[in-house]
Tab-separated table of C-alpha atoms and ligand atoms in Angstrom:
chain	number	residue	atom	x	y	z
A	1206	MET	CA	-0.133	0.127	0.416
A	1207	ALA	CA	1.871	3.405	-1.360
A	1208	VAL	CA	-0.126	6.054	0.661
A	1209	ILE	CA	-1.615	5.775	4.329
A	1210	THR	CA	-4.919	7.884	4.828
A	1211	CYS	CA	-6.724	7.358	7.162
A	1212	ILE	CA	-7.328	4.487	10.209
A	1213	ASP	CA	-9.306	1.823	6.904
A	1214	ASP	CA	-5.571	2.083	5.694
A	1215	LEU	CA	-4.325	0.776	8.519
A	1216	LYS	CA	-7.207	-2.075	8.715
A	1217	ARG	CA	-6.585	-3.503	6.086
A	1218	LEU	CA	-2.541	-3.760	5.825
A	1219	HIS	CA	-3.234	-5.146	10.374
A	1220	LYS	CA	-5.381	-8.032	8.792
A	1221	ARG	CA	-2.573	-8.386	5.321
A	1222	ARG	CA	0.643	-8.739	8.014
A	1223	THR	CA	-1.088	-10.464	11.228
A	1224	PRO	CA	-2.119	-14.184	11.880
A	1225	LYS	CA	-6.014	-14.340	11.989
A	1226	MET	CA	-6.599	-15.588	15.685
A	1227	PHE	CA	-5.346	-11.567	15.826
A	1228	TYR	CA	-6.743	-9.630	13.627
A	1229	ASP	CA	-10.492	-11.562	14.236
A	1230	TYR	CA	-9.969	-10.568	18.298
A	1231	ALA	CA	-9.650	-7.261	18.203
A	1232	GLU	CA	-12.430	-7.443	14.803
A	1233	SER	CA	-15.004	-8.764	16.615
A	1234	GLY	CA	-17.643	-8.108	18.528
A	1235	SER	CA	-20.092	-10.228	21.012
A	1236	TYR	CA	-22.566	-12.571	19.782
A	1237	THR	CA	-24.198	-10.633	17.232
A	1238	GLU	CA	-21.891	-8.149	17.285
A	1239	GLN	CA	-25.171	-5.812	16.944
A	1240	THR	CA	-23.817	-3.517	19.334
A	1241	PHE	CA	-20.004	-3.502	18.199
A	1242	ARG	CA	-21.561	-2.470	14.759
A	1243	GLU	CA	-23.452	-0.092	16.210
A	1244	ASN	CA	-20.324	1.362	17.882
A	1245	THR	CA	-19.072	2.861	14.383
A	1246	SER	CA	-23.109	3.343	11.912
A	1247	ASP	CA	-23.825	5.914	15.163
A	1248	PHE	CA	-21.409	8.163	14.808
A	1249	GLU	CA	-21.804	8.571	10.953
A	1250	LYS	CA	-25.221	8.856	11.377
A	1251	ILE	CA	-24.062	12.359	14.025
A	1252	ARG	CA	-23.439	15.239	11.203
A	1253	LEU	CA	-21.654	18.365	11.794
A	1254	ARG	CA	-22.112	21.736	10.809
A	1255	GLN	CA	-19.926	23.669	8.860
A	1256	LYS	CA	-19.032	27.885	9.150
A	1257	VAL	CA	-17.016	29.662	7.261
A	1258	ALA	CA	-15.847	33.009	7.268
A	1259	VAL	CA	-14.208	32.474	10.939
A	1260	ASP	CA	-10.856	33.329	11.958
A	1261	MET	CA	-9.273	29.686	12.354
A	1262	GLU	CA	-5.378	30.038	12.605
A	1263	GLY	CA	-4.267	29.441	16.420
A	1264	ARG	CA	-6.423	26.776	17.028
A	1265	SER	CA	-5.367	24.200	19.734
A	1266	SER	CA	-7.014	20.950	21.121
A	1267	ALA	CA	-4.314	19.783	24.259
A	1268	THR	CA	-6.025	19.612	27.375
A	1269	LYS	CA	-5.976	17.345	30.730
A	1270	MET	CA	-6.904	14.441	31.550
A	1271	ILE	CA	-6.971	14.024	35.179
A	1272	GLY	CA	-4.332	16.708	35.782
A	1273	ARG	CA	-1.817	15.396	33.522
A	1274	ASP	CA	-1.360	17.665	29.937
A	1275	VAL	CA	-2.321	16.525	26.599
A	1276	THR	CA	-2.153	17.206	23.633
A	1277	MET	CA	-5.377	16.187	22.596
A	1278	PRO	CA	-8.303	14.422	24.365
A	1279	VAL	CA	-6.715	11.108	23.150
A	1280	ALA	CA	-5.956	8.107	24.883
A	1281	LEU	CA	-5.045	4.583	23.867
A	1282	ALA	CA	-7.056	2.236	25.757
A	1283	PRO	CA	-6.140	-0.553	27.234
A	1284	VAL	CA	-6.322	-3.322	25.798
A	1285	GLY	CA	-5.236	-7.250	25.630
A	1286	LEU	CA	-2.861	-9.622	23.847
A	1287	THR	CA	-1.348	-5.859	22.816
A	1288	GLY	CA	2.230	-8.000	21.806
A	1289	MET	CA	0.315	-10.801	20.241
A	1290	GLN	CA	-1.003	-8.272	17.282
A	1291	ARG	CA	3.216	-7.507	16.886
A	1292	ALA	CA	6.255	-8.477	18.928
A	1293	ASP	CA	6.749	-6.094	21.977
A	1294	GLY	CA	3.282	-4.196	21.251
A	1295	GLU	CA	2.471	-2.781	24.212
A	1296	ILE	CA	6.387	-1.255	24.093
A	1297	LYS	CA	6.024	-0.230	20.587
A	1298	ALA	CA	2.104	1.561	21.242
A	1299	ALA	CA	3.894	3.065	24.626
A	1300	ARG	CA	6.936	5.161	23.811
A	1301	ALA	CA	4.297	6.211	20.197
A	1302	ALA	CA	1.863	6.976	22.346
A	1303	GLU	CA	4.610	8.756	24.923
A	1304	LYS	CA	6.323	10.400	21.267
A	1305	ALA	CA	2.350	12.267	20.745
A	1306	GLY	CA	1.658	13.512	24.146
A	1307	VAL	CA	-1.075	10.694	25.547
A	1308	PRO	CA	-1.836	8.799	27.826
A	1309	PHE	CA	-0.959	4.991	27.207
A	1310	THR	CA	-2.631	2.404	29.113
A	1311	LEU	CA	-1.878	-1.467	29.466
A	1312	SER	CA	-4.141	-3.541	30.243
A	1313	THR	CA	-3.610	-6.175	33.229
A	1314	MET	CA	-3.594	-8.851	30.346
A	1315	SER	CA	-0.728	-7.543	28.813
A	1316	ILE	CA	2.859	-10.293	26.862
A	1317	CYS	CA	4.733	-6.976	28.123
A	1318	SER	CA	4.337	-6.662	31.849
A	1319	ILE	CA	3.875	-3.924	33.758
A	1320	GLU	CA	7.124	-3.827	34.324
A	1321	ASP	CA	8.711	-3.943	31.311
A	1322	VAL	CA	6.378	-1.966	29.973
A	1323	ALA	CA	7.977	0.907	32.428
A	1324	ALA	CA	11.643	-0.029	31.659
A	1325	HIS	CA	11.550	0.567	27.814
A	1326	THR	CA	9.772	3.995	28.699
A	1327	THR	CA	10.307	7.351	30.841
A	1328	ASP	CA	6.954	8.896	30.810
A	1329	PRO	CA	4.654	7.218	33.223
A	1330	PHE	CA	1.640	5.143	32.025
A	1331	TRP	CA	-1.880	4.347	33.532
A	1332	PHE	CA	-2.217	1.062	34.547
A	1333	GLN	CA	-5.655	-1.332	34.219
A	1334	LEU	CA	-6.717	-3.662	36.449
A	1335	TYR	CA	-9.359	-7.019	35.754
A	1336	VAL	CA	-10.173	-7.919	39.810
A	1337	MET	CA	-9.538	-11.174	40.060
A	1338	LYS	CA	-10.853	-13.365	42.973
A	1339	ASP	CA	-7.309	-14.049	43.862
A	1340	GLU	CA	-7.607	-10.682	45.894
A	1341	GLU	CA	-3.686	-11.790	46.778
A	1342	PHE	CA	-2.421	-11.062	43.802
A	1343	VAL	CA	-4.803	-8.071	42.756
A	1344	ASP	CA	-2.699	-6.384	45.644
A	1345	ALA	CA	0.798	-7.959	44.366
A	1346	THR	CA	-0.604	-6.504	41.412
A	1347	LEU	CA	-1.705	-2.652	42.537
A	1348	GLU	CA	1.724	-2.561	43.665
A	1349	ARG	CA	3.449	-3.645	41.702
A	1350	ALA	CA	1.931	-0.745	38.678
A	1351	LYS	CA	3.074	1.919	42.305
A	1352	LYS	CA	6.143	0.942	42.146
A	1353	ALA	CA	6.335	0.961	38.448
A	1354	GLY	CA	5.137	4.832	39.256
A	1355	CYS	CA	1.675	3.535	36.739
A	1356	SER	CA	-0.197	7.417	37.242
A	1357	ALA	CA	-3.646	5.958	37.774
A	1358	LEU	CA	-5.730	3.105	38.048
A	1359	VAL	CA	-8.521	2.394	35.031
A	1360	LEU	CA	-11.166	-0.068	36.819
A	1361	THR	CA	-12.940	-2.126	34.532
A	1362	LEU	CA	-16.270	-2.627	34.927
A	1363	ASP	CA	-18.159	-4.604	32.680
A	1364	LEU	CA	-16.000	-7.800	32.058
A	1365	GLN	CA	-16.787	-9.720	34.923
A	1366	ILE	CA	-17.810	-12.546	33.451
A	1367	LEU	CA	-16.623	-13.446	29.004
A	1368	GLY	CA	-19.141	-12.161	26.575
A	1369	GLN	CA	-19.009	-14.592	23.601
A	1370	ARG	CA	-16.870	-13.909	21.055
A	1371	HIS	CA	-17.914	-17.122	18.139
A	1372	LYS	CA	-14.387	-16.396	16.100
A	1373	ASP	CA	-12.599	-17.046	18.468
A	1374	LEU	CA	-13.892	-20.118	19.434
A	1375	LYS	CA	-13.580	-20.840	15.819
A	1376	ASN	CA	-10.076	-19.692	15.529
A	1377	GLY	CA	-9.322	-21.470	18.623
A	1378	LEU	CA	-7.480	-18.377	20.348
A	1379	THR	CA	-4.820	-19.459	22.896
A	1380	ALA	CA	-0.926	-17.005	23.553
A	1381	PRO	CA	0.870	-17.599	22.639
A	1382	PRO	CA	-0.902	-19.429	19.268
A	1383	LYS	CA	-1.831	-23.617	19.366
A	1384	LEU	CA	0.915	-24.149	16.428
A	1385	THR	CA	-2.374	-26.715	14.459
A	1386	LEU	CA	-1.338	-27.713	10.555
A	1387	PRO	CA	-4.535	-24.420	9.891
A	1388	VAL	CA	-2.357	-22.364	12.324
A	1389	LEU	CA	1.143	-22.878	10.968
A	1390	MET	CA	-0.900	-22.753	7.343
A	1391	ASP	CA	-1.072	-18.928	7.360
A	1392	MET	CA	1.478	-17.583	8.997
A	1393	ALA	CA	3.315	-18.539	6.241
A	1394	THR	CA	1.576	-15.662	4.053
A	1395	LYS	CA	2.198	-13.170	7.790
A	1396	TRP	CA	6.171	-13.827	8.124
A	1397	GLN	CA	7.393	-11.053	9.052
A	1398	TRP	CA	4.965	-11.244	12.588
A	1399	GLY	CA	6.633	-14.756	12.734
A	1400	MET	CA	10.456	-13.406	11.689
A	1401	GLU	CA	9.424	-10.716	14.986
A	1402	MET	CA	7.576	-13.555	16.918
A	1403	LEU	CA	10.934	-15.245	17.084
A	1404	GLN	CA	13.750	-12.467	18.520
A	1405	THR	CA	11.140	-11.726	21.204
A	1406	LYS	CA	10.433	-13.476	24.523
A	1407	ARG	CA	7.277	-12.484	25.051
A	1408	ARG	CA	4.984	-14.720	24.336
A	1409	PHE	CA	3.137	-14.646	27.683
A	1410	PHE	CA	0.902	-13.172	29.580
A	1411	GLY	CA	3.426	-11.109	31.541
A	1412	ASN	CA	1.562	-9.869	34.242
A	1413	ILE	CA	0.327	-13.447	34.625
A	1414	VAL	CA	2.585	-16.038	33.922
A	1415	GLY	CA	5.373	-16.092	37.067
A	1416	HIS	CA	3.258	-14.002	38.862
A	1417	ALA	CA	-0.606	-15.707	39.844
A	1418	LYS	CA	-1.117	-18.968	42.687
A	1419	GLY	CA	-2.432	-22.157	41.232
A	1420	VAL	CA	-3.045	-20.547	37.155
A	1421	GLY	CA	-4.514	-23.782	35.201
A	1422	ASP	CA	-3.978	-22.996	31.523
A	1423	ALA	CA	-3.066	-19.010	32.020
A	1424	SER	CA	-2.669	-19.013	27.628
A	1425	SER	CA	-6.072	-19.296	27.044
A	1426	LEU	CA	-8.150	-16.228	28.019
A	1427	SER	CA	-11.996	-17.234	27.549
A	1428	SER	CA	-10.696	-20.476	30.152
A	1429	TRP	CA	-8.931	-17.959	32.605
A	1430	THR	CA	-11.447	-15.379	32.497
A	1431	ALA	CA	-13.824	-18.321	33.587
A	1432	GLU	CA	-11.532	-19.302	36.729
A	1433	GLN	CA	-9.916	-15.865	38.186
A	1434	PHE	CA	-11.922	-13.102	37.334
A	1435	ASP	CA	-14.278	-12.914	40.400
A	1436	PRO	CA	-17.244	-12.226	39.235
A	1437	LYS	CA	-19.420	-10.547	42.723
A	1438	LEU	CA	-16.800	-7.289	41.754
A	1439	ASP	CA	-19.034	-4.808	43.622
A	1440	TRP	CA	-19.305	-0.832	45.355
A	1441	SER	CA	-17.670	-2.754	47.868
A	1442	LYS	CA	-15.519	-4.302	47.222
A	1443	ILE	CA	-14.023	-1.535	44.723
A	1444	ALA	CA	-13.582	1.002	47.291
A	1445	ARG	CA	-11.880	-1.691	48.373
A	1446	ILE	CA	-9.895	-1.678	45.673
A	1447	ARG	CA	-9.683	2.659	45.597
A	1448	ASP	CA	-8.639	2.115	48.766
A	1449	GLN	CA	-5.977	0.119	48.640
A	1450	TRP	CA	-5.042	2.088	45.100
A	1451	GLY	CA	-4.090	5.190	47.166
A	1452	GLY	CA	-4.184	7.168	43.744
A	1453	LYS	CA	-5.924	8.609	40.466
A	1454	LEU	CA	-8.501	6.761	39.476
A	1455	ILE	CA	-11.539	5.883	36.543
A	1456	LEU	CA	-14.227	3.431	36.421
A	1457	LYS	CA	-14.507	2.343	32.908
A	1458	GLY	CA	-17.536	0.727	31.384
A	1459	ILE	CA	-19.875	2.912	32.376
A	1460	LEU	CA	-22.766	2.637	30.245
A	1461	ASP	CA	-26.114	3.657	32.272
A	1462	GLU	CA	-27.352	6.678	34.402
A	1463	ASP	CA	-27.805	4.505	37.336
A	1464	ASP	CA	-24.421	4.009	36.966
A	1465	ALA	CA	-23.555	6.891	35.732
A	1466	ARG	CA	-24.152	8.709	39.041
A	1467	LEU	CA	-23.602	6.236	41.225
A	1468	ALA	CA	-19.825	6.567	40.272
A	1469	ARG	CA	-19.353	10.630	40.464
A	1470	ASP	CA	-21.300	9.515	44.068
A	1471	PHE	CA	-18.334	6.298	44.686
A	1472	GLY	CA	-16.197	9.960	44.146
A	1473	ALA	CA	-13.769	8.431	41.212
A	1474	ASP	CA	-11.992	11.294	39.373
A	1475	ALA	CA	-13.248	9.883	35.604
A	1476	MET	CA	-14.946	7.543	34.377
A	1477	ILE	CA	-15.399	6.149	31.227
A	1478	VAL	CA	-17.741	5.571	28.527
A	1479	SER	CA	-17.856	2.558	27.058
A	1480	ASN	CA	-19.639	-0.450	25.506
A	1481	HIS	CA	-16.117	-1.877	25.447
A	1482	GLY	CA	-15.919	-1.695	21.980
A	1483	GLY	CA	-18.518	-4.312	21.433
A	1484	ARG	CA	-17.562	-6.785	22.819
A	1485	GLN	CA	-19.401	-7.741	26.127
A	1486	LEU	CA	-23.394	-7.295	25.831
A	1487	ASP	CA	-25.079	-7.521	22.496
A	1488	GLY	CA	-27.808	-5.574	22.017
A	1489	ALA	CA	-26.632	-2.068	24.735
A	1490	LEU	CA	-26.620	0.589	22.652
A	1491	SER	CA	-23.894	2.266	21.272
A	1492	ALA	CA	-21.330	4.609	23.731
A	1493	ILE	CA	-22.194	6.707	21.555
A	1494	ARG	CA	-25.848	7.309	22.121
A	1495	MET	CA	-25.285	7.088	25.911
A	1496	LEU	CA	-23.109	9.718	25.773
A	1497	PRO	CA	-25.407	11.823	26.146
A	1498	ARG	CA	-27.725	11.030	27.983
A	1499	ILE	CA	-24.980	10.168	30.986
A	1500	ARG	CA	-23.253	13.991	30.412
A	1501	GLU	CA	-26.969	14.686	31.452
A	1502	ALA	CA	-27.187	12.456	34.700
A	1503	VAL	CA	-24.092	13.050	35.859
A	1504	GLY	CA	-24.337	17.054	35.816
A	1505	PRO	CA	-21.295	19.004	34.770
A	1506	GLY	CA	-18.280	18.199	37.729
A	1507	MET	CA	-17.060	14.998	36.550
A	1508	GLU	CA	-14.484	14.297	33.627
A	1509	ILE	CA	-16.137	11.664	31.925
A	1510	PHE	CA	-14.286	10.283	28.728
A	1511	MET	CA	-15.949	8.088	26.361
A	1512	ASP	CA	-15.188	4.920	24.281
A	1513	SER	CA	-16.085	2.567	22.089
A	1514	GLY	CA	-16.324	3.029	18.073
A	1515	ILE	CA	-13.700	6.106	17.432
A	1516	ARG	CA	-12.749	5.383	14.470
A	1517	SER	CA	-11.812	9.248	13.564
A	1518	GLY	CA	-10.507	13.196	14.165
A	1519	GLN	CA	-14.276	13.251	13.690
A	1520	ASP	CA	-14.958	11.117	15.363
A	1521	VAL	CA	-13.484	12.398	18.287
A	1522	LEU	CA	-14.962	16.043	17.667
A	1523	LYS	CA	-18.245	14.525	17.706
A	1524	ALA	CA	-17.999	12.646	21.383
A	1525	LEU	CA	-16.189	15.973	22.608
A	1526	ALA	CA	-18.964	18.411	20.991
A	1527	LEU	CA	-21.580	15.669	22.851
A	1528	GLY	CA	-20.106	16.588	26.448
A	1529	ALA	CA	-17.106	13.244	26.713
A	1530	ASP	CA	-14.261	15.618	28.195
A	1531	ALA	CA	-11.990	13.338	26.699
A	1532	THR	CA	-11.731	8.925	24.199
A	1533	PHE	CA	-10.011	6.053	24.487
A	1534	ILE	CA	-9.546	4.692	21.759
A	1535	GLY	CA	-8.887	1.024	20.794
A	1536	ARG	CA	-8.867	-0.267	17.515
A	1537	ALA	CA	-7.784	1.695	15.809
A	1538	PHE	CA	-4.516	2.320	17.165
A	1539	ILE	CA	-4.335	-2.263	16.896
A	1540	HIS	CA	-4.787	-1.339	13.453
A	1541	GLY	CA	-1.745	1.706	13.505
A	1542	LEU	CA	0.234	-1.454	15.518
A	1543	GLY	CA	-0.001	-4.648	13.712
A	1544	ALA	CA	0.410	-2.408	9.919
A	1545	LEU	CA	3.439	-0.912	10.815
A	1546	GLY	CA	4.515	-1.409	14.004
A	1547	GLU	CA	5.816	1.404	17.191
A	1548	GLU	CA	5.587	3.817	13.171
A	1549	GLY	CA	2.178	2.634	12.652
A	1550	VAL	CA	1.248	3.595	15.974
A	1551	THR	CA	2.027	6.831	15.203
A	1552	LYS	CA	0.579	6.830	12.378
A	1553	ALA	CA	-3.179	6.598	13.434
A	1554	LEU	CA	-2.552	9.004	16.412
A	1555	ASP	CA	-0.842	11.424	14.010
A	1556	ILE	CA	-3.919	10.558	11.543
A	1557	ILE	CA	-6.296	11.245	14.045
A	1558	HIS	CA	-4.559	14.128	15.455
A	1559	LYS	CA	-5.066	15.900	12.072
A	1560	GLU	CA	-7.903	14.867	11.039
A	1561	LEU	CA	-9.366	16.864	14.477
A	1562	ASP	CA	-7.368	19.587	13.533
A	1563	ILE	CA	-8.858	20.135	10.238
A	1564	THR	CA	-12.937	19.135	11.409
A	1565	MET	CA	-12.773	21.849	14.233
A	1566	ALA	CA	-11.281	24.712	11.043
A	1567	LEU	CA	-13.474	23.129	9.954
A	1568	CYS	CA	-16.642	23.593	11.629
A	1569	GLY	CA	-15.297	27.442	13.583
A	1570	GLU	CA	-13.825	26.223	16.070
A	1571	LYS	CA	-10.341	27.472	17.700
A	1572	ASP	CA	-9.996	25.457	20.791
A	1573	VAL	CA	-11.290	21.390	21.790
A	1574	HIS	CA	-12.827	22.338	24.770
A	1575	ASP	CA	-15.849	24.798	23.033
A	1576	LEU	CA	-16.667	22.053	21.130
A	1577	GLY	CA	-20.598	21.677	21.862
A	1578	ARG	CA	-23.727	20.168	20.836
A	1579	HIS	CA	-23.896	24.435	18.422
A	1580	ASN	CA	-21.224	22.178	16.212
A	1581	LEU	CA	-23.894	19.130	15.824
A	1582	LEU	CA	-26.291	18.104	13.438
A	1583	LEU	CA	-27.927	15.250	14.827
A	1584	PRO	CA	-31.005	13.163	12.911
A	1585	ARG	CA	-34.948	13.591	14.830
A	1586	GLY	CA	-35.285	11.794	17.411
A	1587	PHE	CA	-31.811	10.553	18.490
A	1588	MET	CA	-31.398	10.955	21.498
A	1589	GLU	CA	-35.303	10.002	22.561
A	1590	GLU	CA	-35.196	6.735	19.245
A	1591	TYR	CA	-34.308	4.707	22.927
A	1592	ILE	CA	-36.284	4.969	26.286
B	613	LIG	C1	-8.658	-6.271	21.311
B	613	LIG	C2	-9.254	-6.140	22.537
B	613	LIG	C3	-9.281	-5.958	23.626
B	613	LIG	C4	-9.003	-5.786	24.590
B	613	LIG	N1	-8.547	-5.479	25.716
B	613	LIG	C5	-8.705	-5.058	26.976
B	613	LIG	C6	-8.777	-5.170	28.420
B	613	LIG	O1	-7.857	-5.682	28.520
B	613	LIG	N2	-9.037	-4.539	29.845
B	613	LIG	C7	-9.990	-2.884	28.795
B	613	LIG	O2	-10.255	-3.494	30.179
B	613	LIG	N3	-10.565	-2.486	27.484
B	613	LIG	C8	-10.000	-3.933	26.755
B	613	LIG	N4	-10.071	-3.504	26.078
B	613	LIG	C9	-11.913	-2.758	25.392
B	613	LIG	C10	-10.767	-1.041	25.203
B	613	LIG	O3	-10.668	-0.845	26.440
B	613	LIG	C11	-12.006	-0.449	24.922
B	613	LIG	O4	-12.767	0.338	25.539
B	613	LIG	C12	-12.816	-0.662	23.446
B	613	LIG	O5	-11.298	-0.736	22.577
B	613	LIG	C13	-12.823	0.868	23.007
B	613	LIG	O6	-14.135	-0.031	21.350
B	613	LIG	P1	-12.801	0.001	20.246
B	613	LIG	O7	-11.997	0.182	19.555
B	613	LIG	O8	-14.159	0.138	18.991
B	613	LIG	O9	-11.909	2.326	20.131
B	613	LIG	C14	-9.934	-4.917	24.356
B	613	LIG	C15	-10.461	-4.300	23.263
B	613	LIG	C16	-10.367	-4.945	21.891
B	613	LIG	C17	-10.837	-4.421	20.851
């Protein structure tokens, strides 16, 4: 591919260069994938108001996320198995985020460990926690994140039980992959991926293997989730983790007005309106549709971030205009990583930043903080279609 101009170009390259098992793992939703599809198709329904004859010089997309300066209101979302999309993927993505001046969030289910990412970066990154039944493991993981200098904890609330993704079962997803004949035949066409993987030792769940006791088969994400994730997670357990952590806390996976009020009253530093990229409750509304309702329920005082469905700077602008203070991207950066490694993540961030900047200008805005409903045209009934 000669010239890369958009996230879709990176997605095509990602598909071509990455074993099917891992590309499918990223590019899928749960069950019928309705929510996964609507996360992006609902963004398309929202239109922008063009404004002319407005001085567009001196634009800025810089802002803060929980007190941290960022060049644009976009952070990298936690993505499990990032180091299977490309060798040492978490380190590469974290470095690209650092260069771009945006936060990187490391998943509990990463391939590179907390310590490994810390050793290869200088900016403090954020750590995402999945709450496990084994409290000792949870506490030890929090200590490791603190010791590594992680500056915020992203606590994911919407995946204590796994929504089924059909493709992962059909592909027999494991990390590292089991070398069956179909897998080997697929990999034969993805030689660059294989060469890089042979040169790294990071091929297992780096935060789990060697840290969690009595782990049966840590290579299978679905069996590990079923065995280890704590289905009893509730607000009292969240409070225990908050006290144990003692630092900045972001609650991820809020999609309902009542839960949003609880998260606000709980006193978290921010929440992420998210349906996990359509990977959990199939049939839930898209995150962009729920966002304005949640902003209204919570009021103006609390930082609200949003993810699920963002593929462009235009999408970022729409989320900000509907009440988000900032956004997270998952697949958009994973496509960059799978396509071109660290350079691809840099490319993805650069594409989104430029799209946001130009779109702001064409909407007659100079500052991301000034974006609002006045920049949008919504289909009649968009907000009230589902009650
Ligand atoms: C392949 C993949 C793996 C993910 N793994 C995690 C994870 O380990 N922890 C987590 O909190 N969210 C995880 N997510 C959800 C993302 O953090 C984020 O909510 C989602 O990707 C946003 O949607 P988008 O991909 O449409 O941007 C994952 C998403 C994808 C696509």
